[in-house]
Amino acid sequence: MESGGEEVSVKKKRGRKPKAKNEEGPQVKTPKEGKRSQQHQHQHQQQHHANASSEDKYNRWKSVVPVLYDWLSNHNLIWPSLSCRWGPQLEQSPHKNRQRLYLSEQTDGSVPNTLVIATCDVVKPRVAAAEHISQFNEEARSPFVKKYKTIIHPGEVNRIREMPQHNNIVATHTDSPNVLIWDVEAQPNRHAVLGATNSRPDLILTGHQDNAEFALAMSPTGPYVLSGGKDKSVVFWSIEDHITSAADSKSGGSIIKQNAKSGEGNDKTADGPSVGPRGIYCGHDETVEDVAFCPFNAQEFCSVGDDSCLILWDARSGSDPAVKVEKAHDADLHCVDWNFHDVNFILTGSADNSVRMFDRRKLTSNGVGSPVHKFEGHSSAVLCVQWSPDKSSIFGSSAEDGLLNIWDYEKVGKMTERSGTTPTSPAGLFFQHAGHRDKVVDFHWNSYDPWTMVSVSDDCDSNGGGGTLQIWRVSDLIYRPEEEVLSELEKFKSHVLTCAASK
């Protein structure tokens, strides 16, 4: 099947070992003369044209950075990162706020895989000068991002999720059946060198019967964790099943019982404290690729998988699906997110290159998934979708085409009505971040600064290797009400004419 072929290719990309940035790739053997040589030359020419086209596209994007962005910071990564997340805000000052940032380093085995805790100085709106944000060096580290602590992770970090109720707790997925819980403040800082022992997780969540690599969520309403894996199941835990007293938690200590010294080097992660699940939910026929909690009720959650299904669950009514949406997409589903402001709306992204929005009040029609709208603005598999924390109609999607699209479903149809002509861009698309040269594997809206994003690309398929982390904020002239923007620009026009006249 066609979708099956896409599934295999995606998994190979996720599982392959990367090369470091600036590291030379393997030497290509010269093919024999004749037909094979011609084929090789043709493939080389195609790749050359593709690279040239990509470079032109990137250069065009960079030339308009001062117009599109209020702030942008580019951070070169030696190793690719498969996940990036904002953490708590740490400090506030007149021109910038310091915030925690989580990311991973996926290595080739020459050094250990790591979970990185960094600090990021987020420049406040309308502070950065246009000439500064456009003149970044693609091969340099950003001065705004500083590594604070390194945890040597047992296996590559496929997903990171932070706990809203406790600033220091994160969960990670790796190539194993377990979910690992880390208290990032209690963990010691480690030096990632070959042969170093793994950091010891503060807690291990057990219950999967096969590897659980990508599907991971933490509830906004309580210390609950959700996971999905290759065993086709969704597993639910409460960290409250293994925590200290509320008094200890409030005093700033870890919420996790310290059965042993946190973070001690130990290659056998199973030796750490563990907790079993509160529930295991079976309804998928293939690997579960992503999960999401209902923002207002931890007993309700959803999942998507390689069986093209979207399933809604309610833990109060047992372990069977509450609603199963068959054929939610035309291929494997990679990602799902539940609207923070309107619990009726759920987003899904797929290997069929589309994002679909479902209304849980009417999920199916004649037994087939019936989305409210299909958003088709990517040219390859969608890897991540996420609602904006600020406005209920806005969301982002990233894909293997290297683009991160920002959509507003309230704008669907309005451009056509206003202009009376066929729109040139996909319905609902109002901003496109094209600053990455390769697949954008993860991104995260900043809840403290809602139009500020962090995004990360895995650049191993492009010439440089490694990865790229970008922190950026869309110019408010793009998303504010049109009347406000025109009024402000009119004032700016008057100011410019006044300045010109005074010279």
XYZ file of C-alpha atoms in Angstrom, residues 45-482:
438
model
C 22.263 16.987 -11.371
C 18.792 16.593 -9.845
C 20.232 16.933 -6.353
C 22.258 19.966 -7.426
C 19.152 21.677 -8.857
C 17.146 20.829 -5.727
C 19.861 22.282 -3.489
C 20.082 25.413 -5.637
C 16.305 25.863 -5.510
C 16.296 25.371 -1.749
C 19.145 27.870 -1.341
C 17.300 30.472 -3.448
C 14.161 29.958 -1.385
C 16.109 30.370 1.857
C 17.863 33.521 0.640
C 14.537 35.063 -0.401
C 13.173 34.320 3.074
C 16.199 35.820 4.804
C 15.887 39.030 2.774
C 12.399 39.702 4.200
C 13.162 38.756 7.837
C 13.071 42.433 9.028
C 9.561 42.807 7.573
C 8.050 39.537 8.839
C 9.558 39.219 12.305
C 9.711 41.299 15.441
C 12.610 39.135 16.649
C 14.539 36.112 15.380
C 17.482 34.197 16.809
C 19.258 31.347 14.989
C 21.159 28.732 17.023
C 23.413 26.235 15.250
C 23.309 22.705 16.697
C 26.196 20.262 16.216
C 23.741 17.381 16.649
C 20.089 17.352 15.568
C 17.363 17.680 18.166
C 14.100 15.754 17.845
C 12.233 17.806 20.453
C 12.209 21.347 21.843
C 10.022 22.797 24.614
C 9.663 26.021 26.559
C 10.002 25.740 30.316
C 9.144 28.211 33.100
C 9.970 31.892 33.034
C 12.920 32.523 35.370
C 13.580 36.291 35.359
C 12.049 39.487 33.999
C 13.914 42.660 33.029
C 13.016 45.818 31.052
C 14.106 44.552 27.633
C 14.078 40.757 27.911
C 12.812 37.827 29.937
C 14.905 34.803 30.833
C 13.180 31.481 30.289
C 14.085 27.813 30.506
C 14.375 25.851 27.273
C 14.525 22.067 26.844
C 16.042 20.341 23.844
C 17.778 17.084 22.990
C 20.941 16.023 21.203
C 20.608 12.957 18.973
C 24.111 11.660 18.317
C 25.677 8.913 16.208
C 27.040 7.073 19.262
C 30.472 8.721 19.317
C 29.222 10.688 22.352
C 26.144 9.994 24.509
C 22.630 11.221 23.698
C 21.632 14.042 26.010
C 18.718 15.999 27.406
C 19.797 19.656 27.478
C 18.419 22.227 29.899
C 19.209 25.704 28.572
C 18.273 29.284 29.369
C 16.977 31.620 26.690
C 16.874 35.417 26.876
C 13.610 36.257 25.098
C 13.800 39.804 23.775
C 10.582 41.712 24.454
C 8.337 42.901 21.611
C 9.461 45.951 19.639
C 12.924 45.975 21.200
C 15.099 44.216 18.603
C 16.477 46.307 15.735
C 15.588 45.083 12.251
C 19.198 45.131 11.056
C 20.248 42.901 13.949
C 17.689 40.153 13.462
C 18.433 39.858 9.734
C 22.234 39.616 10.062
C 22.537 36.343 11.953
C 25.249 33.808 11.162
C 23.824 30.399 10.239
C 26.936 28.596 11.534
C 27.092 30.354 14.919
C 25.554 29.711 18.302
C 22.966 32.258 19.406
C 24.087 34.606 22.206
C 20.540 34.367 23.581
C 20.720 30.594 24.240
C 23.042 29.210 26.916
C 23.370 25.603 28.040
C 22.642 25.334 31.769
C 22.722 21.603 32.433
C 23.259 18.346 30.542
C 21.634 15.036 31.445
C 23.112 11.904 29.840
C 20.034 10.210 28.510
C 19.690 6.411 28.207
C 18.928 6.395 24.477
C 18.028 9.223 22.119
C 15.392 11.715 23.287
C 12.441 11.450 20.914
C 9.993 13.574 22.923
C 10.120 16.030 25.834
C 7.068 17.148 27.785
C 7.051 19.485 30.781
C 4.758 19.283 33.814
C 2.661 22.477 34.161
C 2.125 21.926 37.889
C 5.819 21.665 38.745
C 8.531 23.755 37.080
C 11.321 21.209 37.458
C 9.680 18.029 36.177
C 9.874 16.778 32.569
C 9.043 13.472 30.905
C 10.971 11.957 28.002
C 10.385 9.203 25.461
C 13.184 7.078 24.065
C 13.485 3.802 22.166
C 12.146 1.706 25.044
C 8.769 0.761 26.561
C 9.291 3.126 29.516
C 8.572 6.821 30.081
C 11.377 8.542 32.003
C 10.646 11.308 34.530
C 13.373 13.814 35.420
C 13.674 16.453 38.124
C 15.982 18.783 36.210
C 17.017 20.771 39.290
C 17.886 17.674 41.343
C 19.812 16.062 38.484
C 23.569 16.762 38.482
C 25.191 18.403 35.477
C 27.024 15.749 33.441
C 29.825 15.885 30.887
C 28.830 13.988 27.745
C 31.907 11.970 26.837
C 32.191 8.519 25.302
C 31.865 5.842 27.976
C 30.090 8.038 30.513
C 27.336 6.255 32.436
C 23.738 7.294 31.920
C 22.060 9.709 34.282
C 19.525 7.959 36.485
C 15.863 8.941 35.987
C 14.023 10.145 39.078
C 11.070 7.943 38.152
C 10.286 5.316 35.516
C 6.731 4.804 34.249
C 6.154 1.182 33.231
C 3.264 -0.502 31.448
C 4.011 -0.682 27.724
C 4.758 -4.095 26.239
C 6.792 -2.700 23.325
C 8.758 0.447 22.541
C 6.930 3.740 23.081
C 8.912 6.323 21.142
C 6.908 9.417 20.205
C 3.410 9.632 21.725
C 3.711 11.541 25.014
C 1.588 14.107 26.869
C 1.243 15.712 30.300
C -2.095 16.977 31.555
C -2.660 20.712 32.174
C -5.010 19.859 35.080
C -2.908 17.493 37.206
C 0.256 15.370 37.438
C -0.923 12.863 34.832
C 1.068 11.336 31.975
C -0.172 9.729 28.766
C 1.821 7.604 26.339
C 1.348 5.527 23.205
C 3.575 2.980 21.544
C 4.247 0.098 19.186
C 2.134 -2.203 21.354
C -0.874 -0.298 19.892
C -1.949 0.800 23.378
C -2.417 4.095 25.209
C -1.145 4.059 28.803
C -2.193 6.457 31.590
C -0.242 7.204 34.799
C -0.527 9.499 37.798
C 2.732 10.714 39.299
C 0.717 11.214 42.489
C 1.112 7.470 42.917
C 4.748 8.155 43.735
C 5.213 11.606 45.269
C 6.265 13.223 48.501
C 3.903 15.124 50.766
C 2.347 18.398 49.614
C 4.371 20.233 52.260
C 7.647 18.983 50.769
C 6.495 19.934 47.297
C 5.557 23.471 48.340
C 8.876 23.946 50.083
C 10.639 23.609 46.743
C 11.726 19.998 47.035
C 11.186 17.364 44.399
C 7.678 15.951 44.028
C 9.317 12.587 43.417
C 10.319 10.280 46.258
C 14.069 9.977 46.392
C 14.622 6.259 46.847
C 18.206 6.804 45.784
C 20.377 9.800 45.054
C 18.938 11.540 42.029
C 20.957 11.396 38.873
C 23.644 8.955 39.906
C 25.270 7.345 36.907
C 23.628 3.995 36.283
C 23.376 2.156 32.998
C 20.480 0.031 34.277
C 17.615 2.494 34.355
C 15.319 -0.240 35.650
C 17.136 0.025 39.000
C 15.479 3.390 39.565
C 12.091 3.892 41.271
C 9.122 2.988 39.077
C 5.354 3.218 39.045
C 2.772 1.240 37.096
C -0.175 2.581 35.098
C -3.657 3.503 36.259
C -5.084 2.403 32.933
C -4.189 0.752 29.617
C -6.428 1.529 26.631
C -6.556 -0.677 23.536
C -8.315 0.285 20.309
C -5.659 0.992 17.685
C -4.580 -1.610 15.126
C -1.124 -0.102 14.549
C 1.506 1.984 16.393
C 0.129 4.922 18.409
C 2.069 7.974 17.169
C 0.681 10.782 19.354
C -1.631 11.470 22.299
C -3.245 14.561 23.835
C -5.207 15.343 26.996
C -8.425 17.327 27.032
C -7.225 20.676 28.479
C -9.971 20.778 31.116
C -10.337 17.150 32.150
C -7.530 14.625 32.592
C -10.009 11.751 32.329
C -10.613 12.586 28.659
C -7.885 12.208 26.047
C -7.307 11.287 22.411
C -4.797 9.378 20.323
C -3.785 8.907 16.679
C -1.825 6.172 14.952
C -0.524 4.461 11.867
C -3.954 2.866 11.367
C -5.243 6.294 10.188
C -7.566 6.431 13.201
C -8.360 9.186 15.683
C -9.704 7.764 18.962
C -11.321 9.655 21.844
C -11.163 8.050 25.299
C -12.939 8.638 28.600
C -11.255 6.888 31.536
C -14.455 7.163 33.597
C -16.315 4.837 31.239
C -13.743 2.051 30.979
C -10.856 1.101 28.723
C -12.752 0.908 25.411
C -12.783 3.820 22.940
C -15.464 6.441 23.569
C -15.412 7.313 19.842
C -13.272 5.806 17.092
C -12.858 7.803 13.894
C -11.879 5.475 11.047
C -10.000 6.975 8.082
C -9.428 10.303 9.796
C -6.751 10.820 7.096
C -5.660 9.046 3.924
C -2.408 7.825 5.510
C -0.637 7.375 8.872
C -1.412 10.009 11.503
C 1.661 11.558 13.115
C 0.328 14.182 15.526
C -2.718 15.464 17.403
C -3.555 18.466 19.603
C -6.635 19.500 21.586
C -7.775 23.153 21.564
C -6.952 25.051 24.804
C -9.945 27.382 24.473
C -12.662 25.311 22.791
C -12.693 21.627 23.790
C -14.770 20.716 20.742
C -11.869 21.194 18.314
C -9.056 18.702 17.726
C -6.209 18.963 15.177
C -4.528 16.053 13.413
C -1.521 15.924 11.071
C -0.656 13.120 8.692
C 1.695 11.558 6.158
C -0.898 12.594 3.540
C 0.599 16.139 3.882
C -2.561 17.639 5.369
C -3.814 19.015 8.679
C -7.432 18.358 9.582
C -9.646 19.963 12.194
C -12.341 17.830 13.814
C -15.346 18.866 15.895
C -15.940 16.172 18.511
C -19.682 16.820 18.357
C -19.661 15.452 14.804
C -16.582 13.346 14.169
C -17.826 10.949 11.519
C -20.158 10.735 8.556
C -21.258 7.284 7.404
C -18.495 5.747 9.512
C -15.698 7.828 7.933
C -13.865 10.766 9.497
C -15.646 14.034 8.750
C -13.332 16.993 9.497
C -14.556 20.567 9.806
C -11.826 21.602 7.367
C -8.764 20.209 5.607
C -5.704 22.472 5.599
C -3.437 21.649 2.663
C -0.354 23.837 2.574
C 2.494 21.348 3.017
C 4.205 19.353 0.281
C 5.295 16.474 2.526
C 4.368 14.657 5.749
C 3.137 16.777 8.658
C 5.154 16.037 11.809
C 3.742 18.391 14.451
C 0.544 20.405 15.039
C -0.207 22.724 17.933
C -2.905 25.206 18.858
C -1.939 28.722 19.863
C -2.198 29.323 23.632
C -3.457 32.840 22.911
C -6.314 32.599 20.388
C -8.675 29.686 19.815
C -8.716 29.851 16.001
C -4.938 29.926 15.422
C -2.588 26.958 15.183
C 0.748 25.931 13.728
C 1.896 22.933 11.698
C 5.389 21.793 10.724
C 6.454 19.227 8.157
C 9.233 17.437 6.343
C 9.128 20.185 3.671
C 11.017 22.484 6.092
C 8.079 24.842 6.607
C 6.224 25.886 9.735
C 2.802 27.233 8.756
C 0.598 29.422 10.943
C -3.129 29.098 10.252
C -6.314 30.854 11.331
C -9.455 28.825 10.602
C -11.592 31.961 11.023
C -9.944 33.304 7.854
C -11.067 30.334 5.745
C -13.232 31.740 2.935
C -12.859 35.385 3.991
C -10.067 36.279 1.556
C -12.126 34.974 -1.362
C -15.197 36.922 -0.227
C -13.218 40.145 0.082
C -11.250 40.020 -3.160
C -13.723 38.120 -5.310
C -10.836 36.154 -6.800
C -9.252 32.777 -6.185
C -6.653 33.091 -3.383
C -3.045 32.186 -4.217
C -2.302 30.651 -0.810
C -4.119 27.753 0.908
C -7.304 28.660 2.782
C -6.583 29.776 6.336
C -2.804 30.133 5.905
C -1.614 33.574 6.967
C 2.060 33.141 7.872
C 4.829 30.783 6.757
C 8.130 30.411 8.580
C 10.697 29.281 6.006
C 13.871 29.704 8.039
C 14.754 26.001 8.275
C 16.643 24.213 5.504
C 15.321 20.744 6.359
C 12.384 18.989 8.048
C 10.942 20.846 11.051
C 10.557 17.999 13.539
C 9.168 19.985 16.472
C 8.045 23.443 17.605
C 6.405 24.989 20.653
C 4.360 28.161 21.226
C 5.526 30.244 24.192
C 2.665 30.560 26.689
C 4.369 33.550 28.405
C 4.838 35.371 25.090
C 2.184 33.849 22.807
C 3.553 34.916 19.416
C 7.058 33.729 20.204
C 7.970 30.272 18.919
C 10.839 27.838 19.235
C 11.332 25.446 16.319
C 13.954 22.850 15.489
C 14.973 21.141 12.262
C 16.877 17.922 11.667
C 19.379 18.936 8.982
C 20.989 15.541 8.386
C 19.534 15.200 4.891
C 20.966 18.554 3.813
C 24.630 19.320 3.237
C 25.568 20.634 6.660
C 24.212 17.889 8.915
C 23.433 18.614 12.558
C 20.391 20.710 13.405
C 19.050 24.245 13.684
C 17.159 25.799 16.591
C 15.305 29.045 15.923
C 13.446 31.330 18.321
C 11.241 33.862 16.566
C 8.306 36.218 16.984
C 5.932 37.203 14.208
C 5.589 40.964 13.663
C 2.390 42.184 15.292
C 1.569 44.086 12.081
C 0.744 40.689 10.557
C -1.764 39.348 13.099
C -3.319 42.445 14.689
C -6.709 43.697 13.433
C -6.377 45.352 10.043
